[in-house]
PDB file of C-alpha atoms in Angstrom:
ATOM      1  CA  MET A   1       0.100  -0.031   0.133  1.00  0.00           C
ATOM      2  CA  PHE A   2       3.041   2.559   0.041  1.00  0.00           C
ATOM      3  CA  LEU A   3       3.125   2.614  -3.960  1.00  0.00           C
ATOM      4  CA  ARG A   4       6.649   1.633  -3.945  1.00  0.00           C
ATOM      5  CA  SER A   5       8.669   0.387  -7.121  1.00  0.00           C
ATOM      6  CA  ALA A   6      10.993  -1.655  -8.051  1.00  0.00           C
ATOM      7  CA  ASP A   7      14.228   0.060  -8.583  1.00  0.00           C
ATOM      8  CA  LYS A   8      14.185  -0.739 -12.939  1.00  0.00           C
ATOM      9  CA  HIS A   9      11.044   0.958 -13.080  1.00  0.00           C
ATOM     10  CA  GLY A  10      10.812   3.786 -10.709  1.00  0.00           C
ATOM     11  CA  ARG A  11      10.458   7.316 -11.333  1.00  0.00           C
ATOM     12  CA  GLU A  12      13.851   8.803 -12.577  1.00  0.00           C
ATOM     13  CA  ALA A  13      13.331  12.154 -10.456  1.00  0.00           C
ATOM     14  CA  GLU A  14      11.800  10.826  -7.517  1.00  0.00           C
ATOM     15  CA  HIS A  15      14.994   8.351  -7.012  1.00  0.00           C
ATOM     16  CA  ASN A  16      16.963  11.846  -7.471  1.00  0.00           C
ATOM     17  CA  LEU A  17      15.022  13.564  -4.457  1.00  0.00           C
ATOM     18  CA  ASP A  18      16.327  13.547  -0.720  1.00  0.00           C
ATOM     19  CA  LEU A  19      15.199  10.493   1.220  1.00  0.00           C
ATOM     20  CA  ARG A  20      12.623  12.833   3.636  1.00  0.00           C
ATOM     21  CA  ILE A  21      10.928  14.219   0.075  1.00  0.00           C
ATOM     22  CA  ARG A  22      10.756  10.412  -1.060  1.00  0.00           C
ATOM     23  CA  LYS A  23       9.359   9.352   2.227  1.00  0.00           C
ATOM     24  CA  THR A  24       7.051  12.099   2.596  1.00  0.00           C
ATOM     25  CA  ARG A  25       5.371  11.651  -0.831  1.00  0.00           C
ATOM     26  CA  ARG A  26       5.182   8.217  -0.240  1.00  0.00           C
ATOM     27  CA  ALA A  27       3.473   8.592   3.189  1.00  0.00           C
ATOM     28  CA  ILE A  28       1.112  11.161   1.217  1.00  0.00           C
ATOM     29  CA  ARG A  29       0.492   9.037  -1.940  1.00  0.00           C
ATOM     30  CA  SER A  30      -0.657   6.197   0.881  1.00  0.00           C
ATOM     31  CA  GLY A  31      -2.920   8.737   2.666  1.00  0.00           C
ATOM     32  CA  LEU A  32      -4.656   8.781  -0.551  1.00  0.00           C
ATOM     33  CA  ILE A  33      -5.380   5.554  -0.844  1.00  0.00           C
ATOM     34  CA  LYS A  34      -6.162   4.925   2.998  1.00  0.00           C
ATOM     35  CA  ALA A  35      -8.849   8.203   2.497  1.00  0.00           C
ATOM     36  CA  CYS A  36     -10.306   6.531  -0.578  1.00  0.00           C
ATOM     37  CA  GLN A  37     -10.941   3.183   1.255  1.00  0.00           C
ATOM     38  CA  ALA A  38     -12.783   4.998   3.668  1.00  0.00           C
ATOM     39  CA  LYS A  39     -14.732   7.137   1.577  1.00  0.00           C
ATOM     40  CA  PRO A  40     -15.625   7.958  -1.971  1.00  0.00           C
ATOM     41  CA  TYR A  41     -12.763  10.137  -3.424  1.00  0.00           C
ATOM     42  CA  ALA A  42     -14.856  12.781  -4.685  1.00  0.00           C
ATOM     43  CA  HIS A  43     -16.245  13.488  -0.693  1.00  0.00           C
ATOM     44  CA  VAL A  44     -12.339  12.843   0.287  1.00  0.00           C
ATOM     45  CA  SER A  45     -10.843  16.627   1.417  1.00  0.00           C
ATOM     46  CA  VAL A  46      -6.763  17.596   1.568  1.00  0.00           C
ATOM     47  CA  THR A  47      -7.413  17.555   5.341  1.00  0.00           C
ATOM     48  CA  ASP A  48      -8.550  13.773   5.428  1.00  0.00           C
ATOM     49  CA  ILE A  49      -5.167  12.652   3.123  1.00  0.00           C
ATOM     50  CA  CYS A  50      -3.418  14.767   5.550  1.00  0.00           C
ATOM     51  CA  SER A  51      -4.870  12.996   8.776  1.00  0.00           C
ATOM     52  CA  ALA A  52      -4.162   9.318   6.886  1.00  0.00           C
ATOM     53  CA  SER A  53      -0.762  10.482   6.047  1.00  0.00           C
ATOM     54  CA  MET A  54       0.071  11.963   8.957  1.00  0.00           C
ATOM     55  CA  VAL A  55       1.538  15.237   7.128  1.00  0.00           C
ATOM     56  CA  SER A  56       0.080  18.910   7.907  1.00  0.00           C
ATOM     57  CA  ARG A  57      -1.747  20.747   4.993  1.00  0.00           C
ATOM     58  CA  THR A  58       1.565  22.938   4.284  1.00  0.00           C
ATOM     59  CA  THR A  59       3.515  20.175   3.787  1.00  0.00           C
ATOM     60  CA  PHE A  60       1.112  18.449   1.254  1.00  0.00           C
ATOM     61  CA  TYR A  61       0.499  21.904  -0.410  1.00  0.00           C
ATOM     62  CA  ASP A  62       4.348  22.007  -0.566  1.00  0.00           C
ATOM     63  CA  HIS A  63       4.448  18.785  -2.656  1.00  0.00           C
ATOM     64  CA  TYR A  64       1.104  18.546  -4.709  1.00  0.00           C
ATOM     65  CA  THR A  65      -1.176  21.484  -5.463  1.00  0.00           C
ATOM     66  CA  ASP A  66      -4.057  19.663  -4.875  1.00  0.00           C
ATOM     67  CA  LYS A  67      -5.737  16.110  -4.292  1.00  0.00           C
ATOM     68  CA  ASP A  68      -6.268  15.449  -8.012  1.00  0.00           C
ATOM     69  CA  ALA A  69      -2.758  16.365  -8.862  1.00  0.00           C
ATOM     70  CA  LEU A  70      -1.626  14.152  -6.387  1.00  0.00           C
ATOM     71  CA  LEU A  71      -4.170  11.225  -7.458  1.00  0.00           C
ATOM     72  CA  ALA A  72      -2.916  11.660 -11.160  1.00  0.00           C
ATOM     73  CA  GLU A  73       0.439  11.361  -9.810  1.00  0.00           C
ATOM     74  CA  VAL A  74      -0.075   8.047  -7.944  1.00  0.00           C
ATOM     75  CA  VAL A  75      -1.938   6.663 -11.192  1.00  0.00           C
ATOM     76  CA  SER A  76       1.152   7.640 -13.631  1.00  0.00           C
ATOM     77  CA  PHE A  77       2.932   5.970 -10.675  1.00  0.00           C
ATOM     78  CA  LEU A  78       1.259   2.871 -11.046  1.00  0.00           C
ATOM     79  CA  LEU A  79       0.919   3.062 -15.388  1.00  0.00           C
ATOM     80  CA  GLU A  80       4.533   3.039 -15.427  1.00  0.00           C
ATOM     81  CA  GLU A  81       4.496  -0.636 -13.373  1.00  0.00           C
ATOM     82  CA  ILE A  82       1.974  -1.800 -15.711  1.00  0.00           C
ATOM     83  CA  THR A  83       3.315  -0.787 -18.870  1.00  0.00           C
ATOM     84  CA  PRO A  84       5.940  -2.643 -19.601  1.00  0.00           C
ATOM     85  CA  ALA A  85       4.507  -6.105 -18.653  1.00  0.00           C
ATOM     86  CA  LEU A  86       1.625  -4.866 -21.620  1.00  0.00           C
ATOM     87  CA  GLU A  87       4.343  -3.944 -24.278  1.00  0.00           C
ATOM     88  CA  GLY A  88       6.135  -6.864 -23.499  1.00  0.00           C
ATOM     89  CA  LEU A  89       3.165  -9.077 -24.197  1.00  0.00           C
ATOM     90  CA  TRP A  90       3.295  -7.993 -27.758  1.00  0.00           C
ATOM     91  CA  PHE A  91       6.743  -6.621 -28.326  1.00  0.00           C
ATOM     92  CA  GLY A  92       8.899  -8.606 -25.632  1.00  0.00           C
ATOM     93  CA  GLU A  93      11.604 -10.490 -26.306  1.00  0.00           C
ATOM     94  CA  GLY A  94       9.963 -14.257 -26.946  1.00  0.00           C
ATOM     95  CA  ARG A  95       6.844 -12.746 -25.672  1.00  0.00           C
ATOM     96  CA  ASP A  96       6.941 -14.695 -22.941  1.00  0.00           C
ATOM     97  CA  ALA A  97       3.350 -14.720 -21.368  1.00  0.00           C
ATOM     98  CA  ARG A  98       4.481 -15.929 -17.906  1.00  0.00           C
ATOM     99  CA  ALA A  99       7.469 -13.389 -17.329  1.00  0.00           C
ATOM    100  CA  VAL A 100       4.366 -10.780 -18.719  1.00  0.00           C
ATOM    101  CA  ALA A 101       2.385 -12.072 -15.635  1.00  0.00           C
ATOM    102  CA  ARG A 102       5.086 -13.076 -13.314  1.00  0.00           C
ATOM    103  CA  HIS A 103       5.955  -8.903 -13.822  1.00  0.00           C
ATOM    104  CA  LEU A 104       1.876  -8.289 -13.226  1.00  0.00           C
ATOM    105  CA  ALA A 105       2.048 -10.509 -10.433  1.00  0.00           C
ATOM    106  CA  ASP A 106       4.918  -8.338  -8.345  1.00  0.00           C
ATOM    107  CA  VAL A 107       3.245  -5.299  -9.411  1.00  0.00           C
ATOM    108  CA  TYR A 108      -0.122  -6.487  -7.544  1.00  0.00           C
ATOM    109  CA  ALA A 109       2.093  -7.295  -4.618  1.00  0.00           C
ATOM    110  CA  ARG A 110       3.425  -4.328  -4.142  1.00  0.00           C
ATOM    111  CA  ASN A 111       0.567  -2.272  -4.703  1.00  0.00           C
ATOM    112  CA  GLY A 112      -2.911  -4.605  -4.608  1.00  0.00           C
ATOM    113  CA  GLN A 113      -4.800  -2.319  -2.454  1.00  0.00           C
ATOM    114  CA  ALA A 114      -3.542   1.039  -4.588  1.00  0.00           C
ATOM    115  CA  LEU A 115      -4.800  -1.006  -7.361  1.00  0.00           C
ATOM    116  CA  ILE A 116      -8.122  -1.946  -6.189  1.00  0.00           C
ATOM    117  CA  THR A 117      -9.238   1.137  -4.624  1.00  0.00           C
ATOM    118  CA  LEU A 118      -7.767   3.453  -7.803  1.00  0.00           C
ATOM    119  CA  LEU A 119      -9.440   1.344 -10.231  1.00  0.00           C
ATOM    120  CA  ALA A 120     -13.078   1.943  -8.237  1.00  0.00           C
ATOM    121  CA  ILE A 121     -12.106   6.244  -8.768  1.00  0.00           C
ATOM    122  CA  ARG A 122     -13.856   7.049 -12.090  1.00  0.00           C
ATOM    123  CA  VAL A 123     -12.808  10.693 -12.475  1.00  0.00           C
ATOM    124  CA  GLY A 124     -11.499  10.853 -16.056  1.00  0.00           C
ATOM    125  CA  GLY A 125      -8.609  12.100 -17.029  1.00  0.00           C
ATOM    126  CA  ASP A 126      -4.965  11.705 -15.903  1.00  0.00           C
ATOM    127  CA  GLY A 127      -6.241  10.417 -12.827  1.00  0.00           C
ATOM    128  CA  ASP A 128      -8.349   7.906 -13.640  1.00  0.00           C
ATOM    129  CA  LEU A 129      -6.428   4.738 -13.809  1.00  0.00           C
ATOM    130  CA  HIS A 130      -9.323   2.258 -15.529  1.00  0.00           C
ATOM    131  CA  GLU A 131      -9.367   5.235 -18.596  1.00  0.00           C
ATOM    132  CA  GLN A 132      -5.501   5.480 -18.665  1.00  0.00           C
ATOM    133  CA  LEU A 133      -5.086   1.247 -18.283  1.00  0.00           C
ATOM    134  CA  TYR A 134      -7.774   1.037 -21.627  1.00  0.00           C
ATOM    135  CA  ARG A 135      -6.062   3.994 -23.377  1.00  0.00           C
ATOM    136  CA  THR A 136      -2.541   2.110 -22.656  1.00  0.00           C
ATOM    137  CA  CYS A 137      -4.238  -1.024 -24.117  1.00  0.00           C
ATOM    138  CA  CYS A 138      -5.460   0.365 -27.055  1.00  0.00           C
ATOM    139  CA  SER A 139      -2.070   2.311 -28.051  1.00  0.00           C
ATOM    140  CA  VAL A 140      -0.352  -0.838 -26.971  1.00  0.00           C
ATOM    141  CA  PHE A 141      -2.450  -3.094 -29.068  1.00  0.00           C
ATOM    142  CA  THR A 142      -2.516  -0.397 -32.252  1.00  0.00           C
ATOM    143  CA  ASP A 143       1.550  -0.453 -32.493  1.00  0.00           C
ATOM    144  CA  TRP A 144       1.563  -3.632 -32.796  1.00  0.00           C
ATOM    145  CA  ALA A 145      -1.271  -4.632 -35.006  1.00  0.00           C
ATOM    146  CA  ARG A 146      -0.446  -1.472 -37.568  1.00  0.00           C
ATOM    147  CA  GLY A 147       0.178  -3.374 -40.621  1.00  0.00           C
ATOM    148  CA  ARG A 148      -1.101  -6.851 -39.621  1.00  0.00           C
ATOM    149  CA  VAL A 149      -5.086  -5.497 -39.520  1.00  0.00           C
ATOM    150  CA  ASP A 150      -6.874  -3.720 -42.098  1.00  0.00           C
ATOM    151  CA  ASP A 151      -6.646   0.482 -41.156  1.00  0.00           C
ATOM    152  CA  GLU A 152     -10.062   0.409 -40.857  1.00  0.00           C
ATOM    153  CA  VAL A 153     -11.155  -2.038 -38.608  1.00  0.00           C
ATOM    154  CA  LEU A 154      -8.024  -1.128 -35.924  1.00  0.00           C
ATOM    155  CA  PRO A 155      -9.739   1.282 -33.604  1.00  0.00           C
ATOM    156  CA  LEU A 156     -12.393  -1.696 -32.865  1.00  0.00           C
ATOM    157  CA  ALA A 157      -9.882  -4.278 -32.810  1.00  0.00           C
ATOM    158  CA  ALA A 158      -7.740  -2.085 -30.183  1.00  0.00           C
ATOM    159  CA  ASP A 159     -10.668  -1.032 -28.469  1.00  0.00           C
ATOM    160  CA  VAL A 160     -11.914  -4.766 -28.212  1.00  0.00           C
ATOM    161  CA  TYR A 161      -8.380  -5.976 -27.135  1.00  0.00           C
ATOM    162  CA  ALA A 162      -8.553  -3.194 -23.980  1.00  0.00           C
ATOM    163  CA  SER A 163     -12.489  -4.384 -23.183  1.00  0.00           C
ATOM    164  CA  VAL A 164     -10.726  -7.346 -22.949  1.00  0.00           C
ATOM    165  CA  VAL A 165      -7.842  -6.952 -20.681  1.00  0.00           C
ATOM    166  CA  LEU A 166     -10.087  -4.931 -18.225  1.00  0.00           C
TER     167      LEU A 166
END
């Protein structure tokens, strides 16, 4: 639930920050997940996030402009973890489905509660994990299928693929 990243998939910018800043941001990300488990995202306030993460509002605003910016970062963080597996399924060397499944299981083991919680939040845009995963699946499939599937049916095929995956 701490939204931990494997070293090879971690955010480079995050690794260059002071350890205290990384720990504070991790606490705030976890606070968002905890707050969203207690009540719907629309009803979660910055104060709720701060209480759950044990940081002050000032500290929160030192790192994020609002709760939507935090949500977008958390979703982006998880997409960076998941996208390599989706790409590996189509473009990976040997396209080993077991390796893809292991990667996704590892992501789930580290971030399972966050994934479950965030998939239930449907706000649209950058903060909507379901929508972002859908777009990523469509994009990955389209890149793979271009030249293999007729251009007229490619959008429909990508839509079907993404719908089945999700």
